[in-house]
N, CA, C and O atoms as a DFTB+ gen file, in Angstrom:
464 C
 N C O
     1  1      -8.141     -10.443      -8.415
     2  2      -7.469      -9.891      -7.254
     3  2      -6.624      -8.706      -7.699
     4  3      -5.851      -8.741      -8.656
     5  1      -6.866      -7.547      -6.835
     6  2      -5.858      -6.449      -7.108
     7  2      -5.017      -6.435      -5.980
     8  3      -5.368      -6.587      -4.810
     9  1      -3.636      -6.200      -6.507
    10  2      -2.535      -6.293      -5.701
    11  2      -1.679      -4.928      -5.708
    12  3      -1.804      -4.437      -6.830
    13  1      -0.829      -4.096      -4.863
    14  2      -0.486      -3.338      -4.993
    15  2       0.764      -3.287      -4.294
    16  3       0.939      -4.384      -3.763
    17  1       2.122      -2.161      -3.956
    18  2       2.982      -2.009      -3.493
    19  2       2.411      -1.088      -2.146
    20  3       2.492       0.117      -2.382
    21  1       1.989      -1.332      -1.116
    22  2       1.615      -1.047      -0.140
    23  2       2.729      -0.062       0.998
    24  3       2.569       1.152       1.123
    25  1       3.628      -0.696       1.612
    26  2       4.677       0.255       2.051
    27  2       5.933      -0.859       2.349
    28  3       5.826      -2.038       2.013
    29  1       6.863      -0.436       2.874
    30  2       8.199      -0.634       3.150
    31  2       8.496      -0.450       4.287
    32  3       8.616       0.734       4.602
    33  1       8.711      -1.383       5.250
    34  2       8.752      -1.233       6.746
    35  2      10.407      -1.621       7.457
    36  3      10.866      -2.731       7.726
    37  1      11.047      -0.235       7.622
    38  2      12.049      -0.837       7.880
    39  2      12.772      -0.429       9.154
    40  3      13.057       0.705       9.539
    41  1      13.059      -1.894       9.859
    42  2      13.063      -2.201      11.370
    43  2      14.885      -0.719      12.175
    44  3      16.076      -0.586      11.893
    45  1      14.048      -0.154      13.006
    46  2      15.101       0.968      13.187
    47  2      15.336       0.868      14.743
    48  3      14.524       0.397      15.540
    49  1      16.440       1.330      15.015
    50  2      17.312       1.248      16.522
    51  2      16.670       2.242      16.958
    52  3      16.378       2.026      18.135
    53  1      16.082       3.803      16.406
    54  2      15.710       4.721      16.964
    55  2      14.693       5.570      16.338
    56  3      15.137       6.469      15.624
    57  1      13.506       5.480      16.449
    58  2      12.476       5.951      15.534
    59  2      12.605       7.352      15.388
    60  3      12.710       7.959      14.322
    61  1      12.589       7.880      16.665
    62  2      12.548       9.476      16.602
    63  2      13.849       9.880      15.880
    64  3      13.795      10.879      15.162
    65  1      14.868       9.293      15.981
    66  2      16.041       9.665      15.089
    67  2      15.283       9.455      13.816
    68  3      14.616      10.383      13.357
    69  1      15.344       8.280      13.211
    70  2      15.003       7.649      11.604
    71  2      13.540       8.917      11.269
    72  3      13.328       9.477      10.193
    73  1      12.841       9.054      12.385
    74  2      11.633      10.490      11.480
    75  2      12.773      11.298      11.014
    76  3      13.462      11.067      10.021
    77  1      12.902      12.352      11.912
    78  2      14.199      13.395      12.009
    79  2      15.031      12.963      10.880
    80  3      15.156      13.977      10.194
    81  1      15.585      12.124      10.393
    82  2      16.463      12.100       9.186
    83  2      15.426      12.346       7.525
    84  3      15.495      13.201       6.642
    85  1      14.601      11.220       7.710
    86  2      13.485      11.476       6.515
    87  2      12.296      12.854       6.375
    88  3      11.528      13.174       5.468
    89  1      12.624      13.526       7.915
    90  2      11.718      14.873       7.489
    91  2      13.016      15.554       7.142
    92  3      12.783      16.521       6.416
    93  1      14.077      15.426       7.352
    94  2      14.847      16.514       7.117
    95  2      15.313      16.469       5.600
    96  3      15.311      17.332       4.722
    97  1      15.655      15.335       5.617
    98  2      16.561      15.070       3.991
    99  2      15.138      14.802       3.132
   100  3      14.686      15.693       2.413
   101  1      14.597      13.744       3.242
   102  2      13.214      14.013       2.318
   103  2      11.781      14.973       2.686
   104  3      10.655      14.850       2.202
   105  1      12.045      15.504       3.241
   106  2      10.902      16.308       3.688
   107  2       9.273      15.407       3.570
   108  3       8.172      15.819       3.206
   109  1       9.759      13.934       4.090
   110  2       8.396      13.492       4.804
   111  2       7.750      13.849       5.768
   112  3       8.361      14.509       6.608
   113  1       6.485      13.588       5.972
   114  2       5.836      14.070       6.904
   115  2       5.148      12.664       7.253
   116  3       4.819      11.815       6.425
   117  1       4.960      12.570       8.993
   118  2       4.288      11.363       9.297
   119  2       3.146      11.178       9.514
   120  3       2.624      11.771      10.458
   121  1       2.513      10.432       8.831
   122  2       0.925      10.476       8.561
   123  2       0.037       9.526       9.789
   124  3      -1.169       9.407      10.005
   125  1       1.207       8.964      10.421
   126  2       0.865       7.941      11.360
   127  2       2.049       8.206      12.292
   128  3       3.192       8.123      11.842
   129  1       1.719       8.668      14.161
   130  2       2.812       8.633      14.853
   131  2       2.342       8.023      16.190
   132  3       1.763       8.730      17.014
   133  1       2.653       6.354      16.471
   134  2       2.373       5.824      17.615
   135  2       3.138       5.656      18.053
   136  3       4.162       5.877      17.407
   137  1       3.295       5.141      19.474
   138  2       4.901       4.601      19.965
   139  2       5.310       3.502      19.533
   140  3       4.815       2.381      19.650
   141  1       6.652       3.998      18.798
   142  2       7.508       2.838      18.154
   143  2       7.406       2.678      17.107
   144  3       8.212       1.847      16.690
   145  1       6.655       3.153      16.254
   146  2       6.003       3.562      15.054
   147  2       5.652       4.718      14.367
   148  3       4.728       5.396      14.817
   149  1       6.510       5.227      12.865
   150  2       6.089       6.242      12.179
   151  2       5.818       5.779      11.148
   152  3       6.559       4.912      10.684
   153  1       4.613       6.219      10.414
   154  2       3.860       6.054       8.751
   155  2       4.466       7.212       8.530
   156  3       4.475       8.195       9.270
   157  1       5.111       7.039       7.213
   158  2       4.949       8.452       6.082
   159  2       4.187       7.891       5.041
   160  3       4.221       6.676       4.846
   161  1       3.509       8.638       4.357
   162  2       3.065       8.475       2.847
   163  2       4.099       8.856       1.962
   164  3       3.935      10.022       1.605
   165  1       4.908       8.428       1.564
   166  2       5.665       8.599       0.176
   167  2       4.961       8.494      -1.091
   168  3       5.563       8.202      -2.124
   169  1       4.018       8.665      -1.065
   170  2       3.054       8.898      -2.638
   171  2       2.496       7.474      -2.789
   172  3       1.483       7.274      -2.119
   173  1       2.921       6.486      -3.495
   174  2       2.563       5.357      -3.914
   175  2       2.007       4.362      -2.945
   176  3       1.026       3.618      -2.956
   177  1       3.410       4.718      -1.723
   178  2       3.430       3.491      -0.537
   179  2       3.779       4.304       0.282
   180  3       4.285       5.370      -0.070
   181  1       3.586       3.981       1.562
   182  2       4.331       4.282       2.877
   183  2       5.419       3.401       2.991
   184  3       5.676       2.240       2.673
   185  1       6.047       4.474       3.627
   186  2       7.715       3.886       4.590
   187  2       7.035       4.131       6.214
   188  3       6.468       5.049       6.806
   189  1       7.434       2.828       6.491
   190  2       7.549       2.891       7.831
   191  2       9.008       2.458       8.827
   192  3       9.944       1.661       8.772
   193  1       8.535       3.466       9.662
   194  2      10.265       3.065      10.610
   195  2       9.448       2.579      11.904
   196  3       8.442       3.221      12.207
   197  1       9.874       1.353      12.769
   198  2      10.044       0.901      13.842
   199  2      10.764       0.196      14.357
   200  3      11.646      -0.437      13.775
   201  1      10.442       0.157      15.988
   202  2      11.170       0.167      16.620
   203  2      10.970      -1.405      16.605
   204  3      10.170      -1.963      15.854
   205  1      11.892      -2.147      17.641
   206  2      11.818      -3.602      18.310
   207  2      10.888      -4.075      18.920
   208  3      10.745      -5.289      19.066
   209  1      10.163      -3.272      19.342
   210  2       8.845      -4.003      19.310
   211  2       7.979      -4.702      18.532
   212  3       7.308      -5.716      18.720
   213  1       8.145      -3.868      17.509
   214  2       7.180      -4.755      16.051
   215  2       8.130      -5.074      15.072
   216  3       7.867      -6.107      14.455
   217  1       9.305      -4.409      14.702
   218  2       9.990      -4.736      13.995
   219  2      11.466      -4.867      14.242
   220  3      12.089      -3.849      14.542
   221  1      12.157      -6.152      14.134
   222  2      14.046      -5.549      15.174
   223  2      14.702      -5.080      14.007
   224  3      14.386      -5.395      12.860
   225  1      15.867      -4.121      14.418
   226  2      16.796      -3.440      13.726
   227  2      17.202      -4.045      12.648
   228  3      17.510      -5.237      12.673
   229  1      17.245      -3.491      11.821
   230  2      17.720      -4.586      10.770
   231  2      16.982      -5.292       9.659
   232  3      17.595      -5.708       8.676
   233  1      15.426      -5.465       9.822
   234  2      14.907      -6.132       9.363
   235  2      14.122      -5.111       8.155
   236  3      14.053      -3.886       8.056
   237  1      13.567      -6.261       7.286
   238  2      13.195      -5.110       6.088
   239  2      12.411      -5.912       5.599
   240  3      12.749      -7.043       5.250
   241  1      10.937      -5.327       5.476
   242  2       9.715      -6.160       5.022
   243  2       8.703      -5.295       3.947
   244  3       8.213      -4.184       4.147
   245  1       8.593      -5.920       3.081
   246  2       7.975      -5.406       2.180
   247  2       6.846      -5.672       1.615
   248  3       6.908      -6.657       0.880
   249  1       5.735      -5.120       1.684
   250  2       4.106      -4.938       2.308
   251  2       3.369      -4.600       0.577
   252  3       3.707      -3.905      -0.381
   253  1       2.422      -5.370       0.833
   254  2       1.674      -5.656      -0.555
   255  2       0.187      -5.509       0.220
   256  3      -0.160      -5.982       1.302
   257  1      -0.483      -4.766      -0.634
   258  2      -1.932      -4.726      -0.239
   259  2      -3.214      -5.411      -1.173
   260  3      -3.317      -5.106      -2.361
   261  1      -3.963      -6.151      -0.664
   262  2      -4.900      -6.836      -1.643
   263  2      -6.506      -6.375      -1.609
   264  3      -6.744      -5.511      -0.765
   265  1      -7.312      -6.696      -2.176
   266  2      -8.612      -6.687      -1.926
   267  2      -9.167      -7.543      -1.228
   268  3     -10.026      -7.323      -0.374
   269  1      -8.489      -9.106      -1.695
   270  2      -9.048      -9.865      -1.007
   271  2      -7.868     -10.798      -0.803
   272  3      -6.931     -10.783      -1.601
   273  1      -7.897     -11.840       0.545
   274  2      -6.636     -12.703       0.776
   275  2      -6.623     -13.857       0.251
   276  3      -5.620     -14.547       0.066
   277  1      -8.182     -14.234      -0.124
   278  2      -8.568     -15.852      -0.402
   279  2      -7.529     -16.065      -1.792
   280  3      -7.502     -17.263      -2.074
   281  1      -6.837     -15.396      -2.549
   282  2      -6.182     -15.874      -3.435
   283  2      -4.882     -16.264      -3.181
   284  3      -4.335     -17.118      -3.878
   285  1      -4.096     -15.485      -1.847
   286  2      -3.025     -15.928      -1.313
   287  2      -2.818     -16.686      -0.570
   288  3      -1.712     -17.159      -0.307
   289  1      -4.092     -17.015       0.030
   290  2      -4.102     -17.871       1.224
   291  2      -4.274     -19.585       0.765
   292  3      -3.835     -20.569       1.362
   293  1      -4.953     -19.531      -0.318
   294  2      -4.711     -20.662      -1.516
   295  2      -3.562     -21.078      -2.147
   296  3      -3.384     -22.267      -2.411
   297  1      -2.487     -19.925      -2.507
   298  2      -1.652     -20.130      -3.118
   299  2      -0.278     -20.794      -1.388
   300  3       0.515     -21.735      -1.437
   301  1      -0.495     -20.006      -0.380
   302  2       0.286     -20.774       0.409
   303  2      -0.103     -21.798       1.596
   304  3       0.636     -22.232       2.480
   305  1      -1.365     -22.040       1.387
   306  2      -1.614     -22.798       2.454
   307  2      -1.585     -22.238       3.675
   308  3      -1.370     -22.919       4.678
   309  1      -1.855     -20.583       3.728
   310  2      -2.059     -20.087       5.202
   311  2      -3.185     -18.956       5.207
   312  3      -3.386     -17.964       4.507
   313  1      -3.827     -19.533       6.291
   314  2      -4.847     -17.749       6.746
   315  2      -3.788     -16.834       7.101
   316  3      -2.645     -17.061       7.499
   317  1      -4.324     -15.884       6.902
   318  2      -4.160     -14.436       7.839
   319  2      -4.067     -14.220       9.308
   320  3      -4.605     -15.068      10.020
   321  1      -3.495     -13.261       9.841
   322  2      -3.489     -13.034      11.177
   323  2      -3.529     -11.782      11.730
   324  3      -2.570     -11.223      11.198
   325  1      -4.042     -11.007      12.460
   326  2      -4.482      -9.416      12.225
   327  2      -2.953      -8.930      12.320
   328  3      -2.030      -9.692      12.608
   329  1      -2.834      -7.812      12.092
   330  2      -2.036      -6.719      11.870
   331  2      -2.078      -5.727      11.898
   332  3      -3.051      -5.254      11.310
   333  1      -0.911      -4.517      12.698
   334  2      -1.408      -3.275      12.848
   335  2      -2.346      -2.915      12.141
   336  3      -3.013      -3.569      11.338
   337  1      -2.440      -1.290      12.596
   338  2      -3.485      -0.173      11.887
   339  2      -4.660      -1.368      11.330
   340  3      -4.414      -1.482      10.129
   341  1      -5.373      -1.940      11.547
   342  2      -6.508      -2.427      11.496
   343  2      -6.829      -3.345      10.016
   344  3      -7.922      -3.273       9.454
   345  1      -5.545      -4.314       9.440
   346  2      -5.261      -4.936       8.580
   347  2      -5.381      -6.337       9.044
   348  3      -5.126      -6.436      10.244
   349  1      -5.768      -7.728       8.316
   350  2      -5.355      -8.722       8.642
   351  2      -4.300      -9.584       7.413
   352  3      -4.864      -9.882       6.360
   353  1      -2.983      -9.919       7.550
   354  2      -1.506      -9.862       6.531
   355  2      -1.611     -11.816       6.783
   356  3      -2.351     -12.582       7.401
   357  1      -0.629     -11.915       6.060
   358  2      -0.395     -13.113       5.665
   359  2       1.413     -12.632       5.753
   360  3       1.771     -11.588       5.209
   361  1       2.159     -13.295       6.300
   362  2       3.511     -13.025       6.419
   363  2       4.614     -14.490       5.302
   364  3       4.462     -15.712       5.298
   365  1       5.353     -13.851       4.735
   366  2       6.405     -15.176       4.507
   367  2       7.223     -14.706       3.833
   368  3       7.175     -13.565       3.373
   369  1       8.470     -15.842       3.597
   370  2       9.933     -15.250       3.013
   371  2      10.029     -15.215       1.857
   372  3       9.654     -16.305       1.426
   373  1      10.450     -14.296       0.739
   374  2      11.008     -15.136      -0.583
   375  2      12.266     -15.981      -0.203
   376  3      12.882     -16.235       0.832
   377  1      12.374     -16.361      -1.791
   378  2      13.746     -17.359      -1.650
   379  2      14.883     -16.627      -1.545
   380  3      15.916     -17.228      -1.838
   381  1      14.989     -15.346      -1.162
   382  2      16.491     -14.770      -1.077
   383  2      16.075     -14.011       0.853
   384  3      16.539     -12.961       1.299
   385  1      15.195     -14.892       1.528
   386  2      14.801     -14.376       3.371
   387  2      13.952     -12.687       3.541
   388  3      13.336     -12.323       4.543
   389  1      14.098     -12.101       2.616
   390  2      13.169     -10.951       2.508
   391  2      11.494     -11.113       3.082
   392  3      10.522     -11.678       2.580
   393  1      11.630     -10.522       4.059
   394  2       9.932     -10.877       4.529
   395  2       8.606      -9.990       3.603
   396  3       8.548      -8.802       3.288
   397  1       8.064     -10.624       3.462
   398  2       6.946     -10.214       2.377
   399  2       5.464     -10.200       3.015
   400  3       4.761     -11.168       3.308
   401  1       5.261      -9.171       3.113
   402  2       3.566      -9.466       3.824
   403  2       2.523      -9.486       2.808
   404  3       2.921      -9.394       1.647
   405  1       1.403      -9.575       2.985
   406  2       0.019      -9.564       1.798
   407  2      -1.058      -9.214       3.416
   408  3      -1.473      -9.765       4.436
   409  1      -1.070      -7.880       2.661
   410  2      -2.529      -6.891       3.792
   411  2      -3.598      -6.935       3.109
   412  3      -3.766      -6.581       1.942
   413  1      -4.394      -7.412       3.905
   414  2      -6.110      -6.694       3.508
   415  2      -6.835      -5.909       4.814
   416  3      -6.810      -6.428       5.930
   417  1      -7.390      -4.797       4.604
   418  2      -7.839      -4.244       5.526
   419  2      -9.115      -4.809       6.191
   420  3      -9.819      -5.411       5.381
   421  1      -9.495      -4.781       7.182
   422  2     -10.512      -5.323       7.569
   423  2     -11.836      -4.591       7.251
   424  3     -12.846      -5.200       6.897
   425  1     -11.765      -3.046       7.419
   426  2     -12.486      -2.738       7.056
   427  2     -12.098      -1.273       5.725
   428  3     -11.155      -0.493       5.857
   429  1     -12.897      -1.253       4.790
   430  2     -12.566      -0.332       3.669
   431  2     -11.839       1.192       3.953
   432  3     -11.119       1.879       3.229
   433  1     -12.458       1.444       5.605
   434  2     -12.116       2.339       5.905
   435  2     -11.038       2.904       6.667
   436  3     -10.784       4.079       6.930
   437  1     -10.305       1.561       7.048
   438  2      -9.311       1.481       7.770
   439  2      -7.930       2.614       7.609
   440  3      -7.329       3.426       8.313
   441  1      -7.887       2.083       6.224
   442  2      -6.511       3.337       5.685
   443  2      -6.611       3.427       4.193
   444  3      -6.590       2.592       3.288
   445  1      -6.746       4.966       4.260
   446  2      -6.718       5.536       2.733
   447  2      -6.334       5.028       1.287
   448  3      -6.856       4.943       0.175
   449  1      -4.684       4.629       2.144
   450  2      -4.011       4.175       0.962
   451  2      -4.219       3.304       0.276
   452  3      -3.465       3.171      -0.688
   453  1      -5.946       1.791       0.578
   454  2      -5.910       1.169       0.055
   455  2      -6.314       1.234      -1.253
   456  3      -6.061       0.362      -2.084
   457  1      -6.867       2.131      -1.443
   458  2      -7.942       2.367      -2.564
   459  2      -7.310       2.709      -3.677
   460  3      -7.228       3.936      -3.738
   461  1      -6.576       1.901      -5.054
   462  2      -6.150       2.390      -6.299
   463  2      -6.211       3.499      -6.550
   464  3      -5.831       3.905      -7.648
């Protein structure tokens, strides 16, 4: 199984503000812009900012991408369940409440970034 640092999704009061701060001060650009939802590519991983709809204020989840799930889904005793942009994740906490996802795309072609 290959595992990777996928992106960083962190839950914002105001998306169009939170772009506007990261294009300005980091000069990201959003590679993904739906409602309630911005992707940047930050090189390695994406940052994502959303809104309360998918994610509430406050919250901070940190996104791992796999090839395949059957090794996680063994290790916790859970399937998958689809997930944006055309992924199906496995969600759960570490021991310090940090939400941790494990993505596999459904299909290869789904999003760029999976590919090492």
């Amino acid at each position: 199984m290959k595992i990777r640092l996928h992106e960083i999704e962190l839950g914002t009061s105001d998306v169009q503000r939170s772009k506007s701060f990261y294009q300005s001060v980091l000069d990201l650009e959003p590679q993904v812009e739906i409602e309630g939802l911005n992707v940047f590519d930050s090189g390695t991983a994406g940052l994502d900012l959303n809104t309360s709809n998918h994610f509430p204020q406050g919250i901070v989840a940190i996104s791992f991408i796999v090839d395949d799930l059957g090794e996680i889904e063994r290790k916790l005793n859970e399937g998958p369940a689809p997930s944006h942009l055309g992924m199906n994740a496995i969600q759960f906490n570490d021991p310090d409440g940090y939400l941790i996802k494990i993505n596999s795309p459904v299909s290869p072609h789904v999003n760029e970034r999976v590919a090492p």
